[in-house]
CSV table of C-alpha atoms in Angstrom, one decimal:
chain,number,residue,atom,x,y,z
A,276,MET,CA,164.7,106.3,130.1
A,277,THR,CA,166.4,104.2,127.5
A,278,ARG,CA,169.0,105.6,125.3
A,279,THR,CA,169.4,104.0,121.9
A,280,PRO,CA,173.1,103.6,120.9
A,281,VAL,CA,174.2,105.4,117.8
A,282,LEU,CA,175.6,103.1,115.2
A,283,SER,CA,178.8,104.1,113.6
A,284,LYS,CA,179.0,104.5,109.8
A,285,PRO,CA,179.8,101.3,108.0
A,286,LYS,CA,183.3,101.0,106.9
A,287,PRO,CA,183.9,100.1,103.2
A,288,SER,CA,185.2,96.5,102.6
A,289,PRO,CA,188.8,96.3,101.7
A,290,PRO,CA,189.5,95.8,98.0
A,291,LEU,CA,190.1,92.2,96.8
A,292,GLU,CA,193.7,91.3,96.0
A,293,THR,CA,194.6,91.0,92.4
A,294,TYR,CA,197.0,88.7,90.7
A,295,THR,CA,198.8,88.4,87.3
A,296,ILE,CA,199.0,85.0,85.7
A,297,VAL,CA,200.5,84.3,82.3
A,298,VAL,CA,200.6,80.6,81.4
A,299,ASN,CA,200.5,78.5,78.2
A,300,ASP,CA,199.3,74.9,78.0
A,301,VAL,CA,199.9,74.3,81.7
A,302,PRO,CA,198.3,71.4,83.6
A,303,VAL,CA,195.4,72.8,85.6
A,304,LYS,CA,196.5,71.0,88.8
A,305,ASP,CA,199.9,72.7,88.8
A,306,LEU,CA,198.3,76.1,88.1
A,307,LEU,CA,195.7,75.7,90.9
A,308,PHE,CA,198.5,74.8,93.4
A,309,ALA,CA,200.5,77.8,92.3
A,310,ILE,CA,197.5,80.1,92.7
A,311,ALA,CA,196.7,78.7,96.2
A,312,ARG,CA,200.4,79.2,97.3
A,313,ASP,CA,200.5,82.8,96.1
A,314,ALA,CA,197.2,83.6,97.6
A,315,ALA,CA,198.1,81.9,100.9
A,316,ILE,CA,194.9,79.8,101.1
A,317,ASN,CA,194.2,76.1,101.6
A,318,VAL,CA,193.2,74.1,98.6
A,319,ASP,CA,191.8,70.6,98.0
A,320,ILE,CA,191.9,69.3,94.5
A,321,HIS,CA,189.9,66.2,93.4
A,322,PRO,CA,192.2,63.5,91.9
A,323,ASP,CA,190.0,63.3,88.7
A,324,ILE,CA,190.9,66.8,87.7
A,325,GLN,CA,192.6,66.7,84.3
A,326,GLY,CA,193.4,69.1,81.4
A,327,ALA,CA,195.6,72.0,80.5
A,328,VAL,CA,194.8,75.7,80.3
A,329,THR,CA,196.2,78.8,78.7
A,330,VAL,CA,195.5,82.1,80.6
A,331,ASN,CA,196.8,85.6,80.4
A,332,ALA,CA,195.3,87.4,83.4
A,333,ILE,CA,196.7,90.8,84.4
A,334,GLY,CA,195.6,92.4,87.7
A,335,GLU,CA,192.5,90.3,88.2
A,336,THR,CA,190.9,89.0,91.4
A,337,LEU,CA,190.9,85.3,92.4
A,338,PRO,CA,187.2,84.7,91.7
A,339,ARG,CA,187.6,86.1,88.2
A,340,ILE,CA,190.6,84.0,87.5
A,341,LEU,CA,188.9,80.8,88.7
A,342,LYS,CA,185.9,81.6,86.5
A,343,ARG,CA,188.2,81.9,83.4
A,344,ILE,CA,189.8,78.6,84.2
A,345,GLU,CA,186.4,76.9,84.6
A,346,GLY,CA,185.6,78.1,81.1
A,347,GLN,CA,188.4,76.0,79.7
A,348,VAL,CA,188.3,72.9,81.9
A,349,ALA,CA,185.2,71.1,83.3
A,350,ILE,CA,185.7,72.0,87.0
A,351,ARG,CA,183.9,74.0,89.6
A,352,HIS,CA,185.0,75.4,93.0
A,353,GLU,CA,183.5,75.9,96.4
A,354,LEU,CA,184.8,77.8,99.4
A,355,ARG,CA,184.3,75.7,102.5
A,356,ASP,CA,185.4,77.7,105.6
A,357,ASP,CA,188.9,78.8,104.7
A,358,THR,CA,189.5,76.0,102.1
A,359,LEU,CA,189.1,76.2,98.4
A,360,VAL,CA,187.7,72.9,97.1
A,361,ILE,CA,188.2,72.1,93.4
A,362,MET,CA,186.1,69.3,92.0
A,363,PRO,CA,185.0,68.0,88.5
A,364,ASP,CA,182.0,69.8,87.1
A,365,THR,CA,179.6,67.0,87.5
A,366,PRO,CA,175.8,67.6,87.8
A,367,PHE,CA,174.4,68.7,91.1
A,368,LEU,CA,171.0,69.9,92.3
A,369,LYS,CA,170.1,73.6,92.5
A,370,THR,CA,166.8,75.1,93.3
A,371,TYR,CA,165.5,78.3,91.7
A,372,ARG,CA,162.6,80.5,92.9
A,373,VAL,CA,160.1,81.2,90.1
A,374,ASP,CA,157.1,83.3,91.3
A,375,TYR,CA,154.4,82.9,88.8
A,376,VAL,CA,150.8,81.8,88.9
A,377,ASN,CA,150.1,78.1,88.6
A,378,MET,CA,147.6,78.3,85.8
A,379,GLU,CA,147.2,77.5,82.1
A,380,ARG,CA,145.1,79.9,80.0
A,381,ASN,CA,143.6,79.3,76.6
A,382,SER,CA,141.6,81.8,74.7
A,383,SER,CA,140.2,81.9,71.2
A,384,SER,CA,138.0,84.3,69.2
A,385,GLN,CA,136.5,84.5,65.8
A,386,VAL,CA,135.3,87.4,63.6
A,387,GLY,CA,133.7,86.4,60.4
A,388,THR,CA,131.3,87.7,57.7
A,389,SER,CA,129.7,86.0,54.7
A,390,THR,CA,127.5,87.0,51.8
A,391,ARG,CA,125.9,83.6,51.6
A,392,ILE,CA,122.3,83.1,52.8
A,393,ALA,CA,121.7,80.6,55.6
A,394,THR,CA,119.1,77.9,55.2
A,395,ALA,CA,116.7,76.7,57.9
A,396,SER,CA,119.1,74.0,58.9
A,397,GLY,CA,121.9,76.4,59.5
A,398,GLU,CA,123.9,75.6,56.4
A,399,ALA,CA,124.7,78.3,53.9
A,400,THR,CA,123.7,78.2,50.3
A,401,ASN,CA,124.9,80.3,47.4
A,402,SER,CA,122.6,83.1,46.4
A,403,GLY,CA,124.3,84.6,43.4
A,404,GLY,CA,125.6,81.9,41.2
A,405,GLY,CA,128.8,81.5,43.1
A,406,ASN,CA,129.3,85.2,43.7
A,407,THR,CA,129.9,84.8,47.4
A,408,SER,CA,132.4,86.3,49.8
A,409,ASN,CA,133.6,84.9,53.1
A,410,THR,CA,136.0,86.4,55.6
A,411,LEU,CA,137.0,84.7,58.8
A,412,ILE,CA,139.6,85.7,61.4
A,413,THR,CA,140.5,83.2,64.1
A,414,ASN,CA,142.8,84.1,67.0
A,415,VAL,CA,144.1,81.4,69.3
A,416,SER,CA,146.2,82.3,72.4
A,417,GLY,CA,147.7,79.8,74.9
A,418,ASN,CA,149.7,80.6,78.0
A,419,ARG,CA,151.3,77.5,79.4
A,420,PHE,CA,154.1,79.0,81.4
A,421,TRP,CA,155.3,76.0,83.4
A,422,LYS,CA,155.3,73.5,80.6
A,423,THR,CA,157.1,75.9,78.3
A,424,LEU,CA,159.7,76.7,81.0
A,425,THR,CA,160.3,73.0,81.5
A,426,ARG,CA,160.9,72.4,77.8
A,427,ASN,CA,163.2,75.4,77.6
A,428,ILE,CA,165.4,74.3,80.6
A,429,ILE,CA,165.6,70.7,79.2
A,430,ALA,CA,166.6,72.2,75.8
A,431,ILE,CA,169.4,74.1,77.5
A,432,LEU,CA,170.7,70.9,79.2
A,433,ASN,CA,170.6,68.9,75.9
A,434,GLU,CA,172.4,71.7,74.0
A,435,ALA,CA,175.1,71.9,76.7
A,436,ASP,CA,175.6,68.2,76.5
A,437,THR,CA,176.2,68.4,72.8
A,438,ARG,CA,178.9,71.0,73.3
A,439,ARG,CA,180.6,69.1,76.1
A,440,PRO,CA,180.2,65.4,75.5
A,441,GLY,CA,182.8,64.4,78.0
A,442,ILE,CA,180.8,65.4,81.1
A,443,GLN,CA,179.7,62.4,83.1
A,444,GLY,CA,176.1,61.8,84.3
A,445,GLN,CA,174.4,63.6,81.4
A,446,GLU,CA,172.7,61.1,79.2
A,447,MET,CA,169.5,62.9,78.3
A,448,GLY,CA,169.7,62.7,74.5
A,449,ASN,CA,167.3,59.7,74.3
A,450,THR,CA,164.9,60.7,77.0
A,451,ASN,CA,161.5,62.3,76.8
A,452,PRO,CA,161.8,65.9,77.7
A,453,MET,CA,158.7,66.0,79.8
A,454,ASN,CA,159.8,62.8,81.7
A,455,SER,CA,163.3,63.9,82.4
A,456,ASN,CA,164.6,63.5,86.0
A,457,SER,CA,167.0,66.4,85.6
A,458,VAL,CA,164.3,69.1,85.9
A,459,ILE,CA,161.8,69.0,88.8
A,460,ILE,CA,159.0,71.5,88.6
A,461,ASN,CA,156.8,72.3,91.6
A,462,ALA,CA,154.4,74.9,90.2
A,463,GLU,CA,152.3,75.0,93.4
A,464,SER,CA,155.2,76.4,95.5
A,465,GLY,CA,157.0,78.1,92.6
A,466,LEU,CA,160.2,76.1,92.9
A,467,VAL,CA,162.3,74.7,90.0
A,468,THR,CA,165.0,72.2,90.9
A,469,VAL,CA,167.6,71.3,88.2
A,470,ARG,CA,170.3,68.7,88.1
A,471,ALA,CA,173.1,70.2,86.0
A,472,THR,CA,176.7,71.2,85.9
A,473,ALA,CA,177.9,74.6,87.1
A,474,ALA,CA,178.3,75.9,83.5
A,475,GLN,CA,174.7,74.8,82.7
A,476,HIS,CA,173.4,76.4,85.9
A,477,ARG,CA,174.9,79.7,84.9
A,478,ASP,CA,173.0,79.5,81.6
A,479,ILE,CA,169.8,78.4,83.3
A,480,ALA,CA,170.0,81.2,85.9
A,481,LEU,CA,170.5,83.8,83.2
A,482,PHE,CA,167.6,82.3,81.2
A,483,ILE,CA,165.1,82.3,84.1
A,484,ASP,CA,166.0,85.8,85.0
A,485,ARG,CA,165.3,87.1,81.5
A,486,VAL,CA,162.0,85.1,81.3
A,487,MET,CA,160.7,86.5,84.6
A,488,THR,CA,161.7,90.0,83.6
A,489,ASN,CA,159.6,89.7,80.5
A,490,ALA,CA,156.7,87.8,82.0
A,491,ARG,CA,156.2,90.2,84.9
A,492,ARG,CA,155.8,93.3,82.6
A,493,GLN,CA,152.3,94.7,82.9
A,494,VAL,CA,150.4,97.4,81.1
A,495,LEU,CA,147.4,99.5,81.9
A,496,ILE,CA,145.1,99.9,78.8
A,497,GLU,CA,142.7,102.8,78.9
A,498,THR,CA,139.9,102.6,76.3
A,499,THR,CA,137.4,105.2,75.5
A,500,ILE,CA,134.6,104.4,73.0
A,501,VAL,CA,132.9,107.5,71.6
A,502,GLU,CA,129.9,107.7,69.2
A,503,VAL,CA,129.9,111.0,67.3
A,504,GLU,CA,126.6,112.1,65.7
A,505,LEU,CA,128.0,113.9,62.7
A,506,SER,CA,126.8,117.3,61.9
A,507,ASP,CA,125.6,118.3,58.4
A,508,ASN,CA,129.0,119.8,57.6
A,509,HIS,CA,130.9,116.6,58.4
A,510,GLN,CA,128.9,113.9,56.8
A,511,ALA,CA,132.1,112.4,55.3
A,512,GLY,CA,133.4,111.6,58.8
A,513,ILE,CA,135.9,113.1,61.2
A,514,ASP,CA,138.7,115.1,59.7
A,515,TRP,CA,141.8,114.1,61.7
A,516,GLU,CA,143.9,116.8,60.1
A,517,THR,CA,142.2,119.4,62.2
A,518,PHE,CA,143.9,117.9,65.3
A,519,THR,CA,147.2,119.2,64.2
A,520,THR,CA,146.2,122.9,64.2
A,521,GLY,CA,146.4,124.7,67.5
A,522,ALA,CA,145.5,121.7,69.6
A,523,GLY,CA,148.9,120.8,70.9
A,524,LEU,CA,148.6,117.5,69.1
A,525,ARG,CA,150.2,115.7,66.2
A,526,ALA,CA,148.2,113.1,64.3
A,527,ALA,CA,149.8,110.8,61.7
A,528,GLN,CA,147.7,108.8,59.2
A,529,SER,CA,148.6,107.0,56.1
A,530,ILE,CA,146.7,107.4,52.8
A,531,MET,CA,145.0,104.0,53.0
A,532,GLY,CA,143.8,104.7,56.5
A,533,ALA,CA,145.9,102.1,58.1
A,534,PHE,CA,148.7,102.2,60.7
A,535,SER,CA,152.2,102.7,59.4
A,536,SER,CA,153.2,99.5,61.1
A,537,HIS,CA,153.0,96.2,59.2
A,538,LEU,CA,150.8,94.9,62.0
A,539,SER,CA,147.8,97.0,61.0
A,540,SER,CA,144.3,95.7,60.2
A,541,GLN,CA,142.2,96.2,57.2
A,542,ASN,CA,139.0,98.2,56.8
A,543,THR,CA,139.7,100.5,59.8
A,544,THR,CA,141.1,104.0,60.0
A,545,GLY,CA,144.2,104.0,62.2
A,546,LEU,CA,146.3,106.7,63.5
A,547,THR,CA,148.4,107.7,66.5
A,548,ILE,CA,147.9,110.9,68.3
A,549,ARG,CA,151.0,112.4,69.9
A,550,TYR,CA,151.0,115.4,72.2
A,551,ALA,CA,153.4,117.9,70.7
A,552,ASP,CA,153.9,120.1,73.8
A,553,ALA,CA,153.1,117.8,76.7
A,554,PRO,CA,156.1,116.1,78.5
A,555,SER,CA,155.8,112.8,80.2
A,556,GLY,CA,153.6,113.1,83.3
A,557,SER,CA,151.8,116.2,82.0
A,558,GLY,CA,148.0,116.6,82.6
A,559,LYS,CA,147.6,117.0,78.8
A,560,LEU,CA,148.3,113.3,78.4
A,561,ASP,CA,144.6,112.6,78.8
A,562,VAL,CA,142.1,110.9,76.5
A,563,SER,CA,139.4,113.4,77.7
A,564,LEU,CA,141.1,116.2,75.9
A,565,THR,CA,140.9,114.3,72.6
A,566,VAL,CA,137.3,113.5,73.2
A,567,LYS,CA,136.4,117.2,73.7
A,568,LEU,CA,138.0,118.0,70.4
A,569,LEU,CA,135.5,115.7,68.7
A,570,GLN,CA,132.6,118.0,69.7
A,571,GLN,CA,133.4,120.2,66.7
A,572,PHE,CA,132.2,117.4,64.3
A,573,GLY,CA,128.9,116.8,66.1
A,574,ASN,CA,127.4,115.6,69.3
A,575,ALA,CA,130.0,113.3,70.9
A,576,ARG,CA,128.7,110.7,73.4
A,577,VAL,CA,131.0,108.4,75.4
A,578,LEU,CA,129.6,104.9,75.3
A,579,SER,CA,132.1,103.3,77.6
A,580,SER,CA,135.5,104.1,79.2
A,581,PRO,CA,136.9,100.8,80.6
A,582,LYS,CA,140.4,100.4,82.0
A,583,ILE,CA,142.2,97.0,82.0
A,584,MET,CA,145.6,96.1,83.5
A,585,THR,CA,147.1,92.8,82.5
A,586,LEU,CA,150.5,91.0,82.3
A,587,ASN,CA,152.6,90.5,79.3
A,588,ASN,CA,151.0,88.1,76.7
A,589,GLN,CA,148.0,87.5,79.0
A,590,THR,CA,144.5,88.0,77.5
A,591,ALA,CA,142.2,90.3,79.5
A,592,LEU,CA,138.5,90.3,79.1
A,593,LEU,CA,136.0,93.0,80.0
A,594,LYS,CA,132.3,92.4,79.8
A,595,VAL,CA,129.7,95.0,80.8
A,596,VAL,CA,126.4,93.8,79.3
A,597,ASP,CA,122.7,93.4,80.2
A,598,ASN,CA,121.4,90.0,79.3
A,599,GLU,CA,118.1,91.0,77.6
A,600,VAL,CA,115.6,88.2,77.9
A,601,TYR,CA,113.2,87.1,75.1
A,602,PHE,CA,111.2,83.9,74.6
A,603,GLU,CA,111.2,81.4,71.8
A,604,ILE,CA,107.7,80.0,71.5
A,605,GLU,CA,107.0,76.7,69.9
A,606,LEU,CA,103.3,76.0,69.0
A,607,GLU,CA,102.1,72.6,68.2
A,608,GLU,CA,98.6,72.2,66.8
A,609,LYS,CA,96.7,68.9,66.8
A,610,GLU,CA,93.2,68.2,65.5
A,611,ASP,CA,91.0,65.8,67.2
A,612,GLU,CA,88.8,64.0,64.6
A,613,LYS,CA,86.4,62.6,67.1
A,614,THR,CA,85.5,65.8,68.9
A,615,ASN,CA,86.3,68.0,65.8
A,616,THR,CA,88.4,70.3,68.0
A,617,THR,CA,91.9,71.7,67.8
A,618,ASP,CA,94.4,71.2,70.7
A,619,LEU,CA,97.1,73.8,70.9
A,620,THR,CA,100.3,73.1,72.9
A,621,VAL,CA,102.5,76.0,73.7
A,622,LYS,CA,106.2,75.6,74.7
A,623,THR,CA,108.5,78.4,75.6
A,624,ARG,CA,112.2,78.6,76.0
A,625,VAL,CA,114.0,81.5,77.7
A,626,LYS,CA,116.8,83.0,75.7
A,627,THR,CA,119.1,85.9,76.4
A,628,VAL,CA,121.1,88.2,74.2
A,629,PRO,CA,124.0,90.3,75.7
A,630,VAL,CA,123.6,94.0,75.1
A,631,GLY,CA,126.5,96.3,76.0
A,632,LEU,CA,130.3,96.2,75.7
A,633,LEU,CA,132.6,93.2,75.4
A,634,MET,CA,136.3,93.8,74.9
A,635,ASN,CA,139.3,91.4,75.0
A,636,VAL,CA,142.8,92.5,74.5
A,637,THR,CA,146.2,90.7,74.5
A,638,PRO,CA,149.3,92.9,74.9
A,639,GLN,CA,152.9,92.1,74.1
A,640,ILE,CA,155.3,94.5,75.8
A,641,ASN,CA,158.9,94.9,74.5
A,642,ASP,CA,161.9,96.5,76.1
A,643,GLN,CA,161.6,99.6,73.9
A,644,ASP,CA,158.5,100.9,75.7
A,645,SER,CA,156.2,99.8,72.9
A,646,VAL,CA,153.1,97.6,73.2
A,647,THR,CA,151.7,95.4,70.5
A,648,LEU,CA,148.0,95.0,71.1
A,649,ASN,CA,145.5,92.5,69.7
A,650,VAL,CA,142.2,94.2,70.6
A,651,ARG,CA,138.7,93.3,69.8
A,652,PRO,CA,135.9,95.6,71.1
A,653,THR,CA,132.3,94.6,70.5
A,654,ILE,CA,129.3,96.9,71.1
A,655,THR,CA,125.8,95.5,70.8
A,656,ARG,CA,122.4,97.0,71.1
A,657,ILE,CA,118.8,96.0,70.3
A,658,LYS,CA,117.7,97.8,67.2
A,659,GLU,CA,114.1,96.6,67.1
A,660,TYR,CA,111.9,93.6,67.6
A,661,ARG,CA,110.4,91.5,64.8
A,662,GLU,CA,107.5,89.1,65.2
A,663,ASP,CA,108.1,85.4,64.5
A,664,PRO,CA,106.0,84.8,61.4
A,665,GLY,CA,105.4,81.1,62.2
A,666,VAL,CA,103.8,82.0,65.5
A,667,ALA,CA,101.8,84.7,63.9
A,668,ILE,CA,100.4,82.4,61.3
A,669,ILE,CA,99.1,79.9,63.8
A,670,ALA,CA,97.8,82.6,66.1
A,671,ASN,CA,95.7,84.1,63.3
A,672,ARG,CA,94.1,80.8,62.7
A,673,LEU,CA,92.9,80.6,66.3
A,674,ALA,CA,89.9,82.5,67.6
A,675,ASN,CA,90.6,85.2,70.2
A,676,SER,CA,94.3,84.4,70.3
A,677,ASN,CA,96.8,87.1,71.0
A,678,ILE,CA,99.9,85.0,71.1
A,679,THR,CA,103.0,86.8,69.8
A,680,SER,CA,106.7,86.0,69.7
A,681,LYS,CA,109.0,89.0,69.3
A,682,VAL,CA,112.6,88.3,68.3
A,683,PRO,CA,115.2,91.0,68.9
A,684,ILE,CA,117.3,92.3,66.0
A,685,VAL,CA,120.7,93.0,67.5
A,686,GLN,CA,123.0,95.6,66.0
A,687,VAL,CA,126.7,94.6,66.4
A,688,ARG,CA,129.6,97.0,65.9
A,689,GLU,CA,133.0,95.4,66.4
A,690,THR,CA,136.5,95.6,65.1
A,691,GLU,CA,139.5,93.2,65.4
A,692,SER,CA,142.9,94.8,65.0
A,693,VAL,CA,146.6,94.2,65.8
A,694,LEU,CA,148.6,97.4,66.3
A,695,GLU,CA,151.8,98.7,67.9
A,696,VAL,CA,151.7,101.8,70.1
A,697,LYS,CA,154.3,103.5,72.2
A,698,SER,CA,153.6,103.7,76.0
A,699,ARG,CA,151.3,106.7,76.9
A,700,GLN,CA,150.5,107.5,73.3
A,701,ILE,CA,146.9,107.3,72.0
A,702,ALA,CA,145.9,105.1,69.1
A,703,VAL,CA,142.6,105.6,67.4
A,704,ILE,CA,140.5,103.1,65.5
A,705,GLY,CA,137.8,105.0,63.6
A,706,GLY,CA,135.8,104.9,60.4
A,707,LEU,CA,133.0,102.7,61.8
A,708,MET,CA,130.1,104.7,60.4
A,709,GLN,CA,126.4,103.9,60.1
A,710,ASP,CA,123.1,105.5,59.1
A,711,ARG,CA,120.3,105.4,61.7
A,712,VAL,CA,116.7,106.2,60.7
A,713,GLN,CA,114.8,108.1,63.3
A,714,LYS,CA,111.0,108.0,63.4
A,715,ASP,CA,108.8,110.2,65.5
A,716,GLN,CA,105.1,111.0,65.7
A,717,ASP,CA,103.1,113.6,67.6
A,718,GLY,CA,99.8,115.3,67.3
A,719,VAL,CA,96.9,117.1,69.1
A,720,PRO,CA,95.5,115.0,71.9
A,721,TRP,CA,92.1,113.4,71.2
A,722,LEU,CA,91.8,114.9,67.8
A,723,LYS,CA,94.6,112.8,66.3
A,724,GLU,CA,92.6,109.7,67.3
A,725,ILE,CA,89.5,110.6,65.2
A,726,PRO,CA,89.1,108.1,62.3
A,727,GLY,CA,89.5,109.6,58.9
A,728,ILE,CA,90.3,113.2,59.8
A,729,GLY,CA,92.8,112.3,62.6
A,730,ASN,CA,95.7,112.5,60.2
A,731,LEU,CA,95.1,116.2,59.8
A,732,PHE,CA,96.1,116.7,63.4
A,733,LYS,CA,99.2,114.4,63.4
A,734,TYR,CA,102.8,115.2,62.8
A,735,ARG,CA,105.2,112.6,61.5
A,736,TYR,CA,109.0,112.9,61.4
A,737,ARG,CA,111.4,110.7,59.6
A,738,GLY,CA,115.1,111.6,59.4
A,739,SER,CA,118.5,110.0,58.9
A,740,VAL,CA,121.3,110.4,61.4
A,741,LYS,CA,124.9,109.4,60.5
A,742,THR,CA,127.2,108.4,63.3
A,743,GLU,CA,130.8,107.4,63.6
A,744,LEU,CA,132.2,105.1,66.2
A,745,VAL,CA,135.7,106.1,67.4
A,746,ILE,CA,137.8,103.9,69.8
A,747,PHE,CA,140.7,105.5,71.7
A,748,LEU,CA,143.4,103.2,73.1
A,749,ARG,CA,146.2,104.3,75.4
A,750,PRO,CA,148.6,101.7,76.8
A,751,THR,CA,150.8,102.7,79.7
A,752,ILE,CA,153.6,100.3,80.8
A,753,ILE,CA,153.5,100.0,84.6
A,754,ARG,CA,156.8,99.3,86.3
A,755,ASP,CA,155.7,100.0,89.8
A,756,ALA,CA,152.1,99.0,90.5
A,757,ASN,CA,151.6,101.2,93.5
A,758,ILE,CA,148.9,103.7,94.3
A,759,LYS,CA,151.5,106.1,95.5
A,760,THR,CA,153.5,106.1,92.3
A,761,GLU,CA,152.4,105.1,88.8
A,762,LEU,CA,148.7,104.4,89.8
A,763,SER,CA,148.3,107.6,91.8
A,764,ASP,CA,145.5,108.8,89.4
A,765,PHE,CA,143.2,106.1,90.8
A,766,ARG,CA,143.6,107.3,94.4
A,767,GLN,CA,140.5,109.4,94.0
A,768,PHE,CA,138.3,106.3,93.6
A,769,LEU,CA,139.4,104.9,96.9
A,770,ASP,CA,137.6,105.5,100.2
A,771,GLN,CA,139.2,108.2,102.2
């Protein structure tokens, strides 16, 4: 039997001794010798140390006093065994650990519309005597973390040289920043080595710490896309004011239907839903509650409910589509004058059209628990098929030919918006309404097929249905990406 010894409670470290120093324009060498004598420590001072200092320190520790002296004279100190070594603040190498993925990302997207009619060559021509309208939104995002970090560190070194021109070994003013020998980046291992003075190293360490704090922020974006088939009493659309009555919610919307923030987009209805009686972590902070409230305006159907988690200023892409296949047929007809026959050559090309949901989002997370989102959801579906008239014309000229080429007509519903939302609040993008014509036909079997009188036994229905597309967005800033803490809601999806 082995008995584990019980460790005694750790004893607190004794407090550091404090000193009081009041000097005015005293040579720094004389002051350092006096401090070492009073502190009863060994000291080595480099012969090139020069300058005078003025210090009024009352009841401060030795490291604090030395730091104040280094702020006035270009020196730095090291403690080697029991000896305090004072040397000029010349550049030296120091390595920093920067844990970030070694990758550059570039993303771009375009949303555009035009009233001009396209010609067969793909060019656009005016159709109304110059009465045309064009709108194009282009978003370009680039994440070049390591190159940007290198430029920033070199900028810190150059600015420090300007403030302190007397430091030796720093002649970077005429060098190319990306070819500087003072900053060595090894992105594969996550190491940054910098040759700089002690004062510059303090600025660089503070800068890298702030950069990594911001770059590592991440957000979970929950999106729910709902299509509401509006009832006869709500043909004008969803009335968001009803959400403020007896629902435990508070909805805010401006008169123009845009977000109160200056970052809102046009032609969309934007508002933020806040839960009036639900504290943080409550079960009421759920998008499904808001979706259920839409049932009073008609039949609500959830088209998609994706969830994306991404880092700060990193574009995330979600694509859930079916690549529907159709064929492009090219017919070539040649007449043979000798045999008086027609040769038909048929060539086909396989083409696909994505049908489903495509969403990309780029978040910017600030230190006030707010998230600025650039979001672009796109929903596509095949509305109907149309026959290629060129193929039909040639097929009609041929005897016993049933060649057809059906081209899909794709309905696209998308919005591109920039908005700012508090963490765990729900933002809504609505107002995407459309009219859909429904056709139906039924009748008495057999009798409806009789020529002439068959129409008496047929029933035809043609109606119009108005729908509104509503997009709910809820960003949640994740500080601890752990299934046991902030991601505990997803535990149910894991295998037990």
